[in-house]
Amino acid sequence: MKARYLFPQDYMADPSANVFNGKIYVYPSHDWDSGAAFDDDGGHFEMKDYHVLSIDGDPMTGKVTDHGVILDLPDIPWAGRQMWDNDVVEKNGKYYLIFSCKDKNDVFHLGVAVADRPEGPFKAQPDPIRGSYSIDPCVFKDDDGEAYVYFGGIWGGQLQWYKDNKALKNEYLPSGKEDPIPSRVARLTDDCLQFAEEPKPVIIIDENGKKLTADDPHRFFEASWMHKYNGKYYFSYSTGDTHLLCYAVGDNPYGPFTYKGVILEPVVGWTTHHSIIEFKGKWYLFHHDCVPSNDVTWLRSLKVMPLEYDDKGNIITMKSE
C-alpha cells in the first residue's frame, strides 16, 4: 500500500504519533519558509511553534484535524529559537510535551510543557530539564508506568558537543572503527518534569555482540523512537547522512540493542524522521519527505503507511511511495 500524505495543507515534519483516549494524535515540528540559506547544521530549520493533528479512525483514510498552535516560541521563557522535534506522554491524567529548543545562547536543551488534554494548549515550564542537551526527544511509557526519554542528534543537534553528559571543550565526531556517538536515555521523574537519573548511552551491537562502528552506515545519527512488540523493545532511529531508518531490538528500555535491519529506504530529502504505533491491532509508520515542496533539503510533509512484521518479529523493509 502506498503511503498517505497526512496533511498536505501545511509543511510539517518529525511526526511523533501517539494513541490517547482511543484516537491518534500526531505531534510534528512545523516547517516554514524562513528564507535562510541551507547548511549542514540545520540553521535554516527555524521552526517557531508546534501544532497537533488528530485522526478520526483509520490513519490511512480518516479525517485529519489540525488543532492549531499548542505552544508558541514567545510562550517559552527560556527559549531563543528553533523549536525542533517533540513528543507527548500521558501520566496521571496530564499530558507532557517534551520538546527540543535552543536557549538564548543557541544551545539546545529539552523542555517540558503541560496540558490537561492531548489537544493542548500546553504551558511551558520556566526552565529546561536540568542536565538536558541536544534534540529529538521520544518519550516511551512502559507497561509498569515508568516513562523514559530517548534523545540526541548529531551535527546541528549538537550531540557531538558532549561526552558522559559533560560538555566538551571542542566538539568531537568519531570516524572509522571508533565507537559512534550514541543516543541517550533517561528515566523521567513521576511528574515528567525532570530526569530521574543521569542519561545513559543507548548502545547498538551487531549479532556477535560488538558495537557498530562510526563508519557503519547503520549507526545512530538522530530521531530516536521506542516501541514494544511481543515483549521486546524496538529502538529505531535515523542514520542521518546515510539516509536510512533502522532498528535494533533489546530486552529492556536501556539495551543494549541488537541491530536487526532497515525499516525504510531513503526518501526524497536529506533524511527522514519517524514514529511507530499500534492502532486497533495494526501497526503504522509515520515519517516525512520533501516531495510536495519539490525541495530535497527543506519544507517537509508528513506521511503514514502500514508497517508489518514477519513471523520472527522482524520489521519488513519498506519503500515510501
CSV table of C-alpha atoms in Angstrom, one decimal:
chain,number,residue,atom,x,y,z
A,1,MET,CA,0.0,0.0,0.0
A,2,LYS,CA,1.2,3.5,-0.9
A,3,ALA,CA,2.0,6.0,1.9
A,4,ARG,CA,-0.6,8.7,2.6
A,5,TYR,CA,0.3,12.4,2.8
A,6,LEU,CA,-1.3,13.1,6.1
A,7,PHE,CA,-1.7,16.9,6.0
A,8,PRO,CA,-0.9,18.4,2.6
A,9,GLN,CA,-2.3,21.8,3.6
A,10,ASP,CA,0.9,22.7,5.5
A,11,TYR,CA,4.6,21.7,5.8
A,12,MET,CA,5.3,19.7,8.9
A,13,ALA,CA,8.0,17.2,9.8
A,14,ASP,CA,9.2,14.8,12.6
A,15,PRO,CA,5.8,13.3,13.4
A,16,SER,CA,5.5,11.8,16.9
A,17,ALA,CA,2.3,9.7,16.8
A,18,ASN,CA,0.5,8.6,20.0
A,19,VAL,CA,-2.8,7.0,20.8
A,20,PHE,CA,-4.7,8.8,23.6
A,21,ASN,CA,-8.3,8.0,24.5
A,22,GLY,CA,-8.7,5.7,21.5
A,23,LYS,CA,-7.6,8.3,19.0
A,24,ILE,CA,-4.4,9.0,17.1
A,25,TYR,CA,-2.7,12.3,17.8
A,26,VAL,CA,0.4,13.4,15.8
A,27,TYR,CA,2.8,16.0,17.2
A,28,PRO,CA,5.1,17.3,14.4
A,29,SER,CA,7.5,20.1,14.1
A,30,HIS,CA,6.4,22.9,11.9
A,31,ASP,CA,8.4,24.0,8.8
A,32,TRP,CA,8.0,27.4,7.3
A,33,ASP,CA,9.9,29.2,4.6
A,34,SER,CA,12.4,31.3,6.7
A,35,GLY,CA,14.4,32.4,3.7
A,36,ALA,CA,17.6,31.3,5.4
A,37,ALA,CA,20.3,29.5,3.4
A,38,PHE,CA,20.7,25.7,3.7
A,39,ASP,CA,23.5,24.5,5.9
A,40,ASP,CA,24.6,21.1,7.3
A,41,ASP,CA,23.8,22.2,10.9
A,42,GLY,CA,20.1,22.9,10.1
A,43,GLY,CA,20.4,26.7,10.5
A,44,HIS,CA,17.5,27.1,8.0
A,45,PHE,CA,15.2,25.0,10.2
A,46,GLU,CA,13.8,27.9,12.2
A,47,MET,CA,10.6,26.4,13.3
A,48,LYS,CA,8.7,28.6,15.8
A,49,ASP,CA,5.6,26.8,17.0
A,50,TYR,CA,4.0,23.4,17.5
A,51,HIS,CA,0.7,22.1,16.3
A,52,VAL,CA,-1.1,18.8,17.0
A,53,LEU,CA,-3.1,16.8,14.4
A,54,SER,CA,-5.8,14.2,15.3
A,55,ILE,CA,-7.1,11.4,13.0
A,56,ASP,CA,-10.6,10.2,13.1
A,57,GLY,CA,-10.4,6.4,12.7
A,58,ASP,CA,-8.1,4.7,10.3
A,59,PRO,CA,-4.8,6.7,9.7
A,60,MET,CA,-4.8,5.7,6.0
A,61,THR,CA,-8.3,7.2,5.4
A,62,GLY,CA,-9.6,9.1,8.4
A,63,LYS,CA,-10.2,12.8,8.6
A,64,VAL,CA,-7.2,14.8,9.8
A,65,THR,CA,-7.8,17.8,12.0
A,66,ASP,CA,-5.3,20.5,12.8
A,67,HIS,CA,-6.0,21.8,16.3
A,68,GLY,CA,-3.8,24.8,15.8
A,69,VAL,CA,-0.9,26.1,17.8
A,70,ILE,CA,-0.4,24.3,21.1
A,71,LEU,CA,2.9,26.0,22.0
A,72,ASP,CA,4.5,29.2,20.6
A,73,LEU,CA,8.1,30.3,20.9
A,74,PRO,CA,7.3,33.6,22.8
A,75,ASP,CA,5.5,31.5,25.5
A,76,ILE,CA,8.7,29.5,26.4
A,77,PRO,CA,10.5,31.7,29.0
A,78,TRP,CA,14.0,30.2,28.4
A,79,ALA,CA,13.8,29.7,24.6
A,80,GLY,CA,15.8,31.6,22.0
A,81,ARG,CA,14.9,29.9,18.6
A,82,GLN,CA,14.4,26.7,16.7
A,83,MET,CA,11.7,24.6,18.2
A,84,TRP,CA,12.7,21.2,16.7
A,85,ASP,CA,11.3,17.7,17.4
A,86,ASN,CA,8.9,16.9,20.2
A,87,ASP,CA,6.8,14.1,21.7
A,88,VAL,CA,4.0,13.8,24.3
A,89,VAL,CA,3.3,11.3,27.1
A,90,GLU,CA,0.3,11.0,29.3
A,91,LYS,CA,1.0,10.5,33.0
A,92,ASN,CA,-1.5,10.7,35.9
A,93,GLY,CA,-4.2,12.4,33.8
A,94,LYS,CA,-1.8,15.1,32.5
A,95,TYR,CA,-0.2,15.4,29.1
A,96,TYR,CA,3.5,16.3,28.9
A,97,LEU,CA,5.1,17.8,25.8
A,98,ILE,CA,8.8,17.1,25.8
A,99,PHE,CA,10.4,19.3,23.2
A,100,SER,CA,13.8,20.4,21.9
A,101,CYS,CA,14.7,24.1,21.5
A,102,LYS,CA,17.7,26.4,21.6
A,103,ASP,CA,18.2,28.7,24.6
A,104,LYS,CA,19.2,32.3,24.3
A,105,ASN,CA,22.8,31.2,23.9
A,106,ASP,CA,21.9,28.9,20.9
A,107,VAL,CA,22.4,25.7,22.9
A,108,PHE,CA,19.8,23.0,22.5
A,109,HIS,CA,18.0,21.7,25.6
A,110,LEU,CA,14.9,19.7,26.3
A,111,GLY,CA,11.9,21.5,27.8
A,112,VAL,CA,8.5,20.4,29.2
A,113,ALA,CA,5.1,21.9,28.7
A,114,VAL,CA,1.9,20.5,30.4
A,115,ALA,CA,-1.7,20.3,29.3
A,116,ASP,CA,-5.0,18.8,30.5
A,117,ARG,CA,-5.9,17.4,27.1
A,118,PRO,CA,-3.9,15.9,24.2
A,119,GLU,CA,-5.1,18.9,22.0
A,120,GLY,CA,-3.5,21.3,24.4
A,121,PRO,CA,-2.9,24.2,24.8
A,122,PHE,CA,0.4,23.4,26.7
A,123,LYS,CA,2.0,25.6,29.2
A,124,ALA,CA,5.8,25.6,29.3
A,125,GLN,CA,7.9,25.2,32.4
A,126,PRO,CA,10.0,28.2,33.2
A,127,ASP,CA,13.3,26.4,32.7
A,128,PRO,CA,14.6,23.4,30.6
A,129,ILE,CA,15.1,20.0,32.1
A,130,ARG,CA,18.2,20.1,34.3
A,131,GLY,CA,21.1,18.3,32.7
A,132,SER,CA,19.4,18.1,29.3
A,133,TYR,CA,21.1,18.7,25.9
A,134,SER,CA,20.7,18.0,22.2
A,135,ILE,CA,17.4,17.3,20.3
A,136,ASP,CA,14.8,14.7,19.1
A,137,PRO,CA,13.1,13.5,22.3
A,138,CYS,CA,10.9,10.4,22.2
A,139,VAL,CA,9.0,9.7,25.4
A,140,PHE,CA,8.2,6.0,26.0
A,141,LYS,CA,5.9,4.9,28.8
A,142,ASP,CA,6.5,1.2,29.7
A,143,ASP,CA,3.9,-1.2,30.9
A,144,ASP,CA,4.7,-0.5,34.5
A,145,GLY,CA,4.0,3.2,34.0
A,146,GLU,CA,7.6,4.4,34.1
A,147,ALA,CA,8.4,7.0,31.4
A,148,TYR,CA,11.7,7.2,29.6
A,149,VAL,CA,13.0,9.9,27.3
A,150,TYR,CA,15.3,9.0,24.4
A,151,PHE,CA,17.1,11.9,22.8
A,152,GLY,CA,20.1,13.1,20.8
A,153,GLY,CA,21.1,14.2,17.3
A,154,ILE,CA,24.5,14.8,15.7
A,155,TRP,CA,25.7,17.8,13.7
A,156,GLY,CA,23.0,20.5,14.1
A,157,GLY,CA,21.6,18.6,17.1
A,158,GLN,CA,24.9,19.3,19.0
A,159,LEU,CA,25.3,15.7,20.5
A,160,GLN,CA,29.0,15.8,19.4
A,161,TRP,CA,29.4,18.6,21.9
A,162,TYR,CA,29.0,16.2,24.9
A,163,LYS,CA,30.6,13.1,26.4
A,164,ASP,CA,29.4,11.3,29.6
A,165,ASN,CA,26.8,14.1,30.0
A,166,LYS,CA,29.5,16.8,30.2
A,167,ALA,CA,30.2,19.5,27.6
A,168,LEU,CA,33.5,19.0,25.7
A,169,LYS,CA,36.0,21.9,25.2
A,170,ASN,CA,35.9,21.0,21.5
A,171,GLU,CA,33.2,19.0,19.7
A,172,TYR,CA,34.3,15.5,18.5
A,173,LEU,CA,33.0,13.4,15.7
A,174,PRO,CA,34.3,9.8,15.7
A,175,SER,CA,35.4,8.2,12.5
A,176,GLY,CA,36.5,4.9,11.1
A,177,LYS,CA,36.4,2.0,13.5
A,178,GLU,CA,35.9,4.2,16.6
A,179,ASP,CA,32.8,3.9,18.7
A,180,PRO,CA,30.0,6.0,17.3
A,181,ILE,CA,28.2,8.7,19.2
A,182,PRO,CA,25.1,7.0,20.8
A,183,SER,CA,21.6,8.2,21.5
A,184,ARG,CA,20.8,8.8,25.2
A,185,VAL,CA,18.1,7.5,27.5
A,186,ALA,CA,16.9,8.7,30.9
A,187,ARG,CA,14.0,7.7,33.1
A,188,LEU,CA,11.8,10.7,34.0
A,189,THR,CA,10.5,11.6,37.4
A,190,ASP,CA,7.0,10.7,38.2
A,191,ASP,CA,5.8,14.2,37.3
A,192,CYS,CA,7.7,14.0,34.0
A,193,LEU,CA,9.3,17.4,34.6
A,194,GLN,CA,12.9,16.3,35.2
A,195,PHE,CA,15.4,13.4,34.6
A,196,ALA,CA,15.2,10.9,37.5
A,197,GLU,CA,18.8,9.8,36.7
A,198,GLU,CA,21.8,10.7,34.6
A,199,PRO,CA,21.3,10.0,30.9
A,200,LYS,CA,22.8,6.7,29.7
A,201,PRO,CA,24.2,5.8,26.3
A,202,VAL,CA,22.0,3.7,24.0
A,203,ILE,CA,24.4,1.0,22.8
A,204,ILE,CA,23.7,-0.8,19.4
A,205,ILE,CA,25.5,-4.0,18.8
A,206,ASP,CA,25.8,-6.5,16.0
A,207,GLU,CA,24.7,-10.2,16.1
A,208,ASN,CA,28.1,-11.0,17.6
A,209,GLY,CA,27.8,-8.5,20.4
A,210,LYS,CA,30.2,-6.0,19.0
A,211,LYS,CA,29.3,-2.3,18.9
A,212,LEU,CA,28.5,-0.8,15.5
A,213,THR,CA,31.4,1.4,14.4
A,214,ALA,CA,31.4,5.1,13.4
A,215,ASP,CA,31.8,4.2,9.7
A,216,ASP,CA,28.9,1.7,9.7
A,217,PRO,CA,26.1,3.0,7.5
A,218,HIS,CA,23.6,1.7,10.1
A,219,ARG,CA,24.9,3.6,13.1
A,220,PHE,CA,22.8,6.1,15.1
A,221,PHE,CA,22.6,9.7,14.0
A,222,GLU,CA,19.3,11.2,15.2
A,223,ALA,CA,15.5,10.6,15.6
A,224,SER,CA,15.2,8.0,18.4
A,225,TRP,CA,12.0,6.1,18.7
A,226,MET,CA,11.0,3.3,21.1
A,227,HIS,CA,8.1,0.8,20.9
A,228,LYS,CA,7.3,-2.7,22.2
A,229,TYR,CA,6.3,-5.7,20.2
A,230,ASN,CA,5.7,-9.1,21.6
A,231,GLY,CA,7.5,-8.1,24.8
A,232,LYS,CA,10.7,-6.9,23.1
A,233,TYR,CA,11.9,-3.3,23.0
A,234,TYR,CA,12.4,-1.9,19.5
A,235,PHE,CA,14.8,1.1,19.3
A,236,SER,CA,14.5,2.7,15.9
A,237,TYR,CA,16.4,5.7,14.6
A,238,SER,CA,17.7,7.7,11.6
A,239,THR,CA,21.2,7.2,10.2
A,240,GLY,CA,21.2,10.8,9.0
A,241,ASP,CA,23.8,11.2,6.3
A,242,THR,CA,23.3,7.6,5.1
A,243,HIS,CA,19.6,8.3,4.8
A,244,LEU,CA,18.1,5.2,6.3
A,245,LEU,CA,15.6,4.4,9.1
A,246,CYS,CA,17.0,1.4,11.1
A,247,TYR,CA,16.0,-0.6,14.2
A,248,ALA,CA,17.6,-2.7,16.9
A,249,VAL,CA,15.9,-4.9,19.5
A,250,GLY,CA,16.6,-5.4,23.2
A,251,ASP,CA,15.2,-6.9,26.4
A,252,ASN,CA,14.8,-3.7,28.5
A,253,PRO,CA,14.5,0.1,28.0
A,254,TYR,CA,18.2,0.6,28.4
A,255,GLY,CA,19.5,-2.0,26.0
A,256,PRO,CA,22.0,-3.0,24.7
A,257,PHE,CA,20.0,-3.3,21.4
A,258,THR,CA,21.0,-5.8,18.7
A,259,TYR,CA,20.9,-4.3,15.2
A,260,LYS,CA,18.2,-6.0,13.1
A,261,GLY,CA,17.7,-4.1,9.8
A,262,VAL,CA,16.4,-1.2,7.8
A,263,ILE,CA,12.8,-0.1,8.2
A,264,LEU,CA,12.6,2.5,5.4
A,265,GLU,CA,14.7,3.1,2.4
A,266,PRO,CA,15.9,6.7,1.7
A,267,VAL,CA,13.2,9.2,0.9
A,268,VAL,CA,13.3,12.4,-1.1
A,269,GLY,CA,15.0,14.9,1.2
A,270,TRP,CA,18.2,14.8,3.2
A,271,THR,CA,16.8,12.4,5.8
A,272,THR,CA,13.6,11.4,7.4
A,273,HIS,CA,12.2,11.2,11.0
A,274,HIS,CA,9.6,8.8,12.2
A,275,SER,CA,7.4,7.2,14.8
A,276,ILE,CA,5.8,3.8,15.1
A,277,ILE,CA,2.4,3.0,16.8
A,278,GLU,CA,-0.2,0.2,17.0
A,279,PHE,CA,-3.8,1.2,16.5
A,280,LYS,CA,-6.7,-1.3,16.6
A,281,GLY,CA,-4.4,-4.2,16.0
A,282,LYS,CA,-2.5,-2.8,13.1
A,283,TRP,CA,0.9,-1.1,13.0
A,284,TYR,CA,1.8,2.2,11.3
A,285,LEU,CA,5.0,4.1,10.4
A,286,PHE,CA,4.7,7.9,10.4
A,287,HIS,CA,7.5,9.8,8.7
A,288,HIS,CA,8.2,12.7,6.3
A,289,ASP,CA,9.7,13.6,2.9
A,290,CYS,CA,10.2,16.6,0.7
A,291,VAL,CA,8.3,15.5,-2.4
A,292,PRO,CA,5.4,18.1,-2.3
A,293,SER,CA,7.8,21.0,-1.9
A,294,ASN,CA,10.0,19.7,-4.7
A,295,ASP,CA,13.0,20.5,-2.5
A,296,VAL,CA,15.4,17.9,-1.1
A,297,THR,CA,16.6,19.9,1.8
A,298,TRP,CA,13.6,21.8,3.2
A,299,LEU,CA,9.8,22.1,3.6
A,300,ARG,CA,8.8,18.6,4.6
A,301,SER,CA,5.5,16.9,4.5
A,302,LEU,CA,4.0,14.2,6.8
A,303,LYS,CA,3.3,10.7,5.6
A,304,VAL,CA,1.9,7.5,7.1
A,305,MET,CA,2.0,3.9,5.8
A,306,PRO,CA,1.3,0.4,7.2
A,307,LEU,CA,4.1,-1.4,8.9
A,308,GLU,CA,4.4,-5.2,9.1
A,309,TYR,CA,6.5,-7.8,10.9
A,310,ASP,CA,7.5,-11.3,9.7
A,311,ASP,CA,6.8,-14.4,11.9
A,312,LYS,CA,10.2,-13.9,13.7
A,313,GLY,CA,9.3,-10.3,14.7
A,314,ASN,CA,11.5,-8.6,12.1
A,315,ILE,CA,10.1,-5.4,10.6
A,316,ILE,CA,9.7,-5.8,6.8
A,317,THR,CA,11.7,-3.2,5.0
A,318,MET,CA,9.6,-0.6,3.2
A,319,LYS,CA,10.0,2.0,0.4
A,320,SER,CA,7.9,5.1,0.8
A,321,GLU,CA,5.9,5.8,-2.4
